[in-house]
Short mmCIF file of C-alpha atoms and ligand atoms in Angstrom, two decimals:
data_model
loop_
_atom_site.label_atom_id
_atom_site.label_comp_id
_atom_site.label_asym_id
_atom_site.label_seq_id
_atom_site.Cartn_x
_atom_site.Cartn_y
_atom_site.Cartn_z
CA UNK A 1 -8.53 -19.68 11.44
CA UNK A 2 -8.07 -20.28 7.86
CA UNK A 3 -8.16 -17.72 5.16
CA UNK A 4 -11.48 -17.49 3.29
CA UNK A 5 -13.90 -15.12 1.86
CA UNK A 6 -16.31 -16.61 4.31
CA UNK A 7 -13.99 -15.77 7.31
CA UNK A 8 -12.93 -12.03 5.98
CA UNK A 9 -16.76 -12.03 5.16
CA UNK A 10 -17.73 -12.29 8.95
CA UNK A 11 -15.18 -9.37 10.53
CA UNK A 12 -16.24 -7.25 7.41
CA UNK A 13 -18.43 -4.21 8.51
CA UNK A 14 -19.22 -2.65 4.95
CA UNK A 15 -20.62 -4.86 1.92
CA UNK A 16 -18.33 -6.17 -0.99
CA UNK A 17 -17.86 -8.86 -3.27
CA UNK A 18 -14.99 -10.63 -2.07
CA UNK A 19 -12.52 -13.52 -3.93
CA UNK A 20 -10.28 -15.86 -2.28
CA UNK A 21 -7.57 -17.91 -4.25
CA UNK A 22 -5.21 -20.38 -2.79
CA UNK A 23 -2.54 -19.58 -5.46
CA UNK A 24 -2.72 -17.11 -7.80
CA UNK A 25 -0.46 -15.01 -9.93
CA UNK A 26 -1.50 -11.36 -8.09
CA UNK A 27 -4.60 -10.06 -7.05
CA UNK A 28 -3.79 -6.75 -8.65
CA UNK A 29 -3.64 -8.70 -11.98
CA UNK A 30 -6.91 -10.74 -11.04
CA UNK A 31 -8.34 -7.19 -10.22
CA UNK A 32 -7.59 -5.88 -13.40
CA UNK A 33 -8.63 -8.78 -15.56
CA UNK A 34 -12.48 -8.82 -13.97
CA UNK A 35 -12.78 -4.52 -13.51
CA UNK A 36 -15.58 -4.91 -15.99
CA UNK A 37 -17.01 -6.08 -12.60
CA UNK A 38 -16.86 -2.40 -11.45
CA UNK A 39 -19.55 -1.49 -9.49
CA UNK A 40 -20.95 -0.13 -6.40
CA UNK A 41 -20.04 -2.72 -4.08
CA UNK A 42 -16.39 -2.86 -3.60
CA UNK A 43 -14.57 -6.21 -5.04
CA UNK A 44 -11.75 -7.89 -3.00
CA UNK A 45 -9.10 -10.39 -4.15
CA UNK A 46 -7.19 -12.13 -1.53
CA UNK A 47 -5.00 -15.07 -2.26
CA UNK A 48 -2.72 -17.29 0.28
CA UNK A 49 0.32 -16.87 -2.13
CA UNK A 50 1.22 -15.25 -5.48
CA UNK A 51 3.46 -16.46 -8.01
CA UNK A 52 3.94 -13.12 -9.32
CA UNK A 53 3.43 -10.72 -6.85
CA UNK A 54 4.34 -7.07 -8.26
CA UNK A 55 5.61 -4.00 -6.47
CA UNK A 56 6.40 -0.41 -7.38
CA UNK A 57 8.51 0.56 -10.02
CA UNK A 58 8.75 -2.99 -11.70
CA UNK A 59 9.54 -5.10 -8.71
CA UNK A 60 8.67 -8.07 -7.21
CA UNK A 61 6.65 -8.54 -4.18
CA UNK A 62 7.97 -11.74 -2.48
CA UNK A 63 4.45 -13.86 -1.47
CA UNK A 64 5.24 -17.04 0.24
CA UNK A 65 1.85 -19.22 0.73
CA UNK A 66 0.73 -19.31 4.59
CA UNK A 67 3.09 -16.59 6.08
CA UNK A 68 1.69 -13.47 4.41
CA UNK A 69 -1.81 -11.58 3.35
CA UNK A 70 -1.90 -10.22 -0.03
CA UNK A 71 -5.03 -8.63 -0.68
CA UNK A 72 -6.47 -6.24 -3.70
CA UNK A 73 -9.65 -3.64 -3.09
CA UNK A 74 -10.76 -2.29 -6.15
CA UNK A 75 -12.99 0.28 -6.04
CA UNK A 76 -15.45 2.49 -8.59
CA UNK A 77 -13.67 5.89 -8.69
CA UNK A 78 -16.18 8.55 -8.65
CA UNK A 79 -13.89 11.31 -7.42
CA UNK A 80 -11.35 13.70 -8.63
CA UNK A 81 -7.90 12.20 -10.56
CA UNK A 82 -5.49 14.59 -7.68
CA UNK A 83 -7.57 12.36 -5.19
CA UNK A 84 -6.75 9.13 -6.77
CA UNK A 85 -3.04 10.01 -6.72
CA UNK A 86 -2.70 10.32 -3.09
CA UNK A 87 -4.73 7.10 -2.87
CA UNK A 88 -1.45 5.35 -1.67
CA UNK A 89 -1.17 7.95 0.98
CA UNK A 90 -4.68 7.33 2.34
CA UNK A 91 -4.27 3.39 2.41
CA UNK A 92 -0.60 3.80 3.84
CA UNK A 93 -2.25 5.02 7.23
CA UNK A 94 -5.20 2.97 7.23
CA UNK A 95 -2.73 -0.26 7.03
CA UNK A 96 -0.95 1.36 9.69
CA UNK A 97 -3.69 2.15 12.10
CA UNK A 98 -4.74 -1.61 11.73
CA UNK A 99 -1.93 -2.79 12.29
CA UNK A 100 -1.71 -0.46 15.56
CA UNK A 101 -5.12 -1.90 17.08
CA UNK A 102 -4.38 -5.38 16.16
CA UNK A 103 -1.13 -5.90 17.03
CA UNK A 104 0.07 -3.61 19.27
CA UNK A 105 2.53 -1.92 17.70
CA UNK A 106 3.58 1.50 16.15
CA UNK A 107 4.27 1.06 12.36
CA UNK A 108 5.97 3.95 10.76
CA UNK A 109 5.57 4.88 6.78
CA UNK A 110 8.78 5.20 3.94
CA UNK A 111 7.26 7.44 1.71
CA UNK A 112 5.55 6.62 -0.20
CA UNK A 113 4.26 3.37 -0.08
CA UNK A 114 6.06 1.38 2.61
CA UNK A 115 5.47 0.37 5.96
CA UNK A 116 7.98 -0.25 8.34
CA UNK A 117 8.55 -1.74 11.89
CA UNK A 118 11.63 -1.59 13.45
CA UNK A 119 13.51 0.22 10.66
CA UNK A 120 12.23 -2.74 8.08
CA UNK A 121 9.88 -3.81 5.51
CA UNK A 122 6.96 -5.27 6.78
CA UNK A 123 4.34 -4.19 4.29
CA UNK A 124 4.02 -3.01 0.71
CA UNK A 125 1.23 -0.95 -0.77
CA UNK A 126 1.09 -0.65 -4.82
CA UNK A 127 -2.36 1.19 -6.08
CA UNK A 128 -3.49 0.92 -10.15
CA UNK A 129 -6.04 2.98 -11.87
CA UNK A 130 -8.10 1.13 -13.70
CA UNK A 131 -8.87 3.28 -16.85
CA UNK A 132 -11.31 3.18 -19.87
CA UNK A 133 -10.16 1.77 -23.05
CA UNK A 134 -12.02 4.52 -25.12
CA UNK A 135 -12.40 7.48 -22.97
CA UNK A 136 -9.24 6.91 -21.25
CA UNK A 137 -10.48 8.54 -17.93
CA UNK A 138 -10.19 6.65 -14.50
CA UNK A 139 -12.92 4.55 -13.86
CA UNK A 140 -11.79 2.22 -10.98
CA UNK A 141 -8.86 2.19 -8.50
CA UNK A 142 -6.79 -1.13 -7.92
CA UNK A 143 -5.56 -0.83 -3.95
CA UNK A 144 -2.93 -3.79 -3.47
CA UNK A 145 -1.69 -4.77 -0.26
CA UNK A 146 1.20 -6.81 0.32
CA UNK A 147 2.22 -7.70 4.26
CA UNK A 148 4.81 -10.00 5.64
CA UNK A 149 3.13 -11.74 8.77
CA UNK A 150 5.24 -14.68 9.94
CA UNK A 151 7.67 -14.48 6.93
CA UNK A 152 10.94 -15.82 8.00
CA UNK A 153 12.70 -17.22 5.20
CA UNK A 154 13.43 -14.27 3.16
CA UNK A 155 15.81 -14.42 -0.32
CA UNK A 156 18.74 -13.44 0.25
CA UNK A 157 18.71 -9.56 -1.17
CA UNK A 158 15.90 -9.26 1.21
CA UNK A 159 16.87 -10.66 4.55
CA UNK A 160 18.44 -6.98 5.67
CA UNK A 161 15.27 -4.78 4.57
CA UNK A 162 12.34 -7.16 5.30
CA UNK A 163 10.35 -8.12 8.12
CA UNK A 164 7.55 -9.96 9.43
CA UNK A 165 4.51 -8.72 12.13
CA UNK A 166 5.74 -12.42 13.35
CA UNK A 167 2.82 -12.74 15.43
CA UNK A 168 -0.15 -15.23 14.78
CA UNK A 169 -2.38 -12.51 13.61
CA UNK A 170 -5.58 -13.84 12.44
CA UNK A 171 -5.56 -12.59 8.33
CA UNK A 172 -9.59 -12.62 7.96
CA UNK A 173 -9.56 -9.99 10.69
CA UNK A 174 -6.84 -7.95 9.83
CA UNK A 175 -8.05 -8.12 5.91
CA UNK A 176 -11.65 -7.03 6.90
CA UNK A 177 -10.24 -4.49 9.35
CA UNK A 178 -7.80 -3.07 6.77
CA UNK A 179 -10.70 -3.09 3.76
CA UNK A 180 -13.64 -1.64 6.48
CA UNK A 181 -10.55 1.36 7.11
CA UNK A 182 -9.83 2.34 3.67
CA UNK A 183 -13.45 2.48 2.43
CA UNK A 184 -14.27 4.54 4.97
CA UNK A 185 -11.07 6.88 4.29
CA UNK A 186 -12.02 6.97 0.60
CA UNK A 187 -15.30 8.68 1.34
CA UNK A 188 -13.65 11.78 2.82
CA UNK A 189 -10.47 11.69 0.72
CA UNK A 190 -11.61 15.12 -0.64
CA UNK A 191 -10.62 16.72 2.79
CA UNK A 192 -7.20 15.14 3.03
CA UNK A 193 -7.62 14.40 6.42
CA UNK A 194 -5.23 11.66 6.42
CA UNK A 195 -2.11 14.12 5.83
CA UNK A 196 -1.02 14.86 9.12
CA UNK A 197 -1.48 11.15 10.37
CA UNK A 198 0.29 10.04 7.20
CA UNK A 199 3.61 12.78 8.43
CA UNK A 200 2.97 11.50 12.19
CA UNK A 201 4.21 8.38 11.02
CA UNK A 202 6.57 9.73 8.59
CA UNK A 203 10.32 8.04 8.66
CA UNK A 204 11.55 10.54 5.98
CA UNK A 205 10.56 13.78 7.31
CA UNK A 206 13.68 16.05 8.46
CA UNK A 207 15.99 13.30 7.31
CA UNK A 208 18.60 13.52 4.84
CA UNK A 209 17.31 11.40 1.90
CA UNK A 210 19.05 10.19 -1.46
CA UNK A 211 16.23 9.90 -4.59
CA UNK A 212 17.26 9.91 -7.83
CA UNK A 213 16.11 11.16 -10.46
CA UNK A 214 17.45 11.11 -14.56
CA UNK A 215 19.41 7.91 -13.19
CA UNK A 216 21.23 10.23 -11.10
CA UNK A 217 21.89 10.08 -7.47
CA UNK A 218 20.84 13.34 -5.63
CA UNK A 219 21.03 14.62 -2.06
CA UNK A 220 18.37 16.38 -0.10
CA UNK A 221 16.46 17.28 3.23
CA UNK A 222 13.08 15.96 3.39
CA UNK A 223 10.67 18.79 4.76
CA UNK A 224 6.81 18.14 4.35
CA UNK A 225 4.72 16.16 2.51
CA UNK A 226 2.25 18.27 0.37
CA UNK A 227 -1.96 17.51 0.10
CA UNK A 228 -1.38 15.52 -2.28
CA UNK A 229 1.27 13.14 -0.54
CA UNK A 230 3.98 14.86 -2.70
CA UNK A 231 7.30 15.05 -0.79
CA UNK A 232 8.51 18.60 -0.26
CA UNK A 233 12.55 18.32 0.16
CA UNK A 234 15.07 21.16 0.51
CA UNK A 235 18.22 20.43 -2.57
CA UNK A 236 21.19 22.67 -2.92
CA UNK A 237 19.07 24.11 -6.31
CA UNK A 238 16.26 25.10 -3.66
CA UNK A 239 12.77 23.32 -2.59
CA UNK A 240 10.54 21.39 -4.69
CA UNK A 241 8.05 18.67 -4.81
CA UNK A 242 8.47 15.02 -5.40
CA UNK A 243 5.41 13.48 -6.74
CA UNK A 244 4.00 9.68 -5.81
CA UNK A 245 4.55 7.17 -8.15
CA UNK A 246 8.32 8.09 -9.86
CA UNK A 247 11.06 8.43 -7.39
CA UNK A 248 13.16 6.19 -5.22
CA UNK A 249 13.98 7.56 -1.95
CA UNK A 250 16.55 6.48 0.58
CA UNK A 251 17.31 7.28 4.37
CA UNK A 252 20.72 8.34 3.94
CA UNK A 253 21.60 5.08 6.35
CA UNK A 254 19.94 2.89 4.26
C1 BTN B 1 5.81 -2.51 -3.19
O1 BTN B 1 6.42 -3.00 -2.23
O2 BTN B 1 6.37 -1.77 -4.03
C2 BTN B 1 4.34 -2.77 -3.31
C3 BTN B 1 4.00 -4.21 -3.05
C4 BTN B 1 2.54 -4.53 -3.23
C5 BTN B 1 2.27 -5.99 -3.06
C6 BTN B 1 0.82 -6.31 -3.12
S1 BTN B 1 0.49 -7.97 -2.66
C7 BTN B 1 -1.13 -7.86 -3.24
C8 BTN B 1 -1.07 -7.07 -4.52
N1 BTN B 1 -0.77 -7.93 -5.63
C9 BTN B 1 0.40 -7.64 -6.19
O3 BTN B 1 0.89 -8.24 -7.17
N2 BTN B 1 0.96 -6.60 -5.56
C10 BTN B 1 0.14 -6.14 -4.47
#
């Protein structure tokens, strides 16, 4: 079935205003440019391929055309900022869960934003408040949502960390399925009852993990992960809290 608004449209259980583009440069970036569209009614941007898909931290997000589902929710935020940081959290276990009932299989989470299957890549979450130019205060949230679903051909620096769901999921579906999830999550975010799913499918916790911090390479245990999807890791200086959004971690066998 191809991808459409129409199709996603039809699998979609709650209402919003959704955008299809057969190329486009990212449907964060197309989120951003129309959230004077913020509303009520959710808006989603889905595209077959970017030509500048953008991850965490700077990076790329690799988006082949035909092979992939790269999707944006934005959302009106009319909840607390600490809620909107552990956003990512939240949509990491929805993705997961819809994964889980559609195909079969038991994706695990990198914190913070990664989903894995078998030990690799197969989906990338990046979330971006959308703020007000003159009070400066959150007004929207930008949910993007990158997967690999019959991906193959991967550059070369990717080909050992990335995968694919390589299965002929049908995208509307999994798009509406994934959208239906995290709206639904984002009315009870308050209650943080996504926490202990979220550390159920944790691949970090009780590892050894390398993060660095100051540009400098540090080792630690990974312990918890905090109600606000901080990471709580044990260092030879004593515990503390890593929050969303700054750090790189590693499995030490990464
Ligand atoms: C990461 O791996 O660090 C996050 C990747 C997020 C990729 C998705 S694809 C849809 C949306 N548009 C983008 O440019 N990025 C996100």
């Amino acid at each position: 079935m191809v991808l459409s608004a129409e199709n996603i449209s039809s699998y979609l259980n709650h209402k919003a205003d959704i955008y299809y583009f057969d190329t486009i440069d990212s449907t964060n970036n197309e989120a951003k440019r129309n959230s004077h569209k913020l509303a009520d009614t959710p808006l989603l941007y889905v595209a077959d391929q970017q030509s500048a898909g953008r991850g965490r931290l700077g990076r790329t997000f690799y988006s082949p055309s035909d092979t992939g589902l790269y999707m944006s929710l934005m959302l009106k935020a009319d909840t607390q900022t600490q809620d909107i940081v552990c956003m990512t959290t939240a949509v990491a276990v929805c993705v997961c869960e819809a994964l889980e009932e559609l195909c079969n299989i038991k994706p695990m989470i990198k914190w913070v934003n990664d989903i894995y299957i078998d030990n690799k890549k197969v989906c990338g979450i990046l979330c971006e408040a959308v703020t007000d130019p003159l009070s400066f205060k959150i007004k929207g949230i930008i949910i993007g949502i990158g997967i690999n679903i019959r991906t193959t051909d991967f550059p070369t620096e990717l080909k050992d960390t990335a995968t694919s769901l390589g299965q002929a999921i049908n995208r509307n579906h999994l798009c509406a399925l994934i959208t239906d999830k995290i709206i639904e999550s984002y009315k009870t975010i308050s209650t943080r009852c996504f926490i202990d799913k979220y550390k159920e499918r944790s691949l970090v916790l009780n590892k050894h993990i390398n993060y660095i911090e100051n540009n400098e390479q540090k080792n630690a245990t990974a312990i918890d992960i905090d109600s606000n999807g901080g990471l709580v890791i044990e260092t030879e200086n004593g515990i503390k809290t890593l929050s969303t959004g700054e750090i790189t971690v590693r499995l030490k066998n990464d």
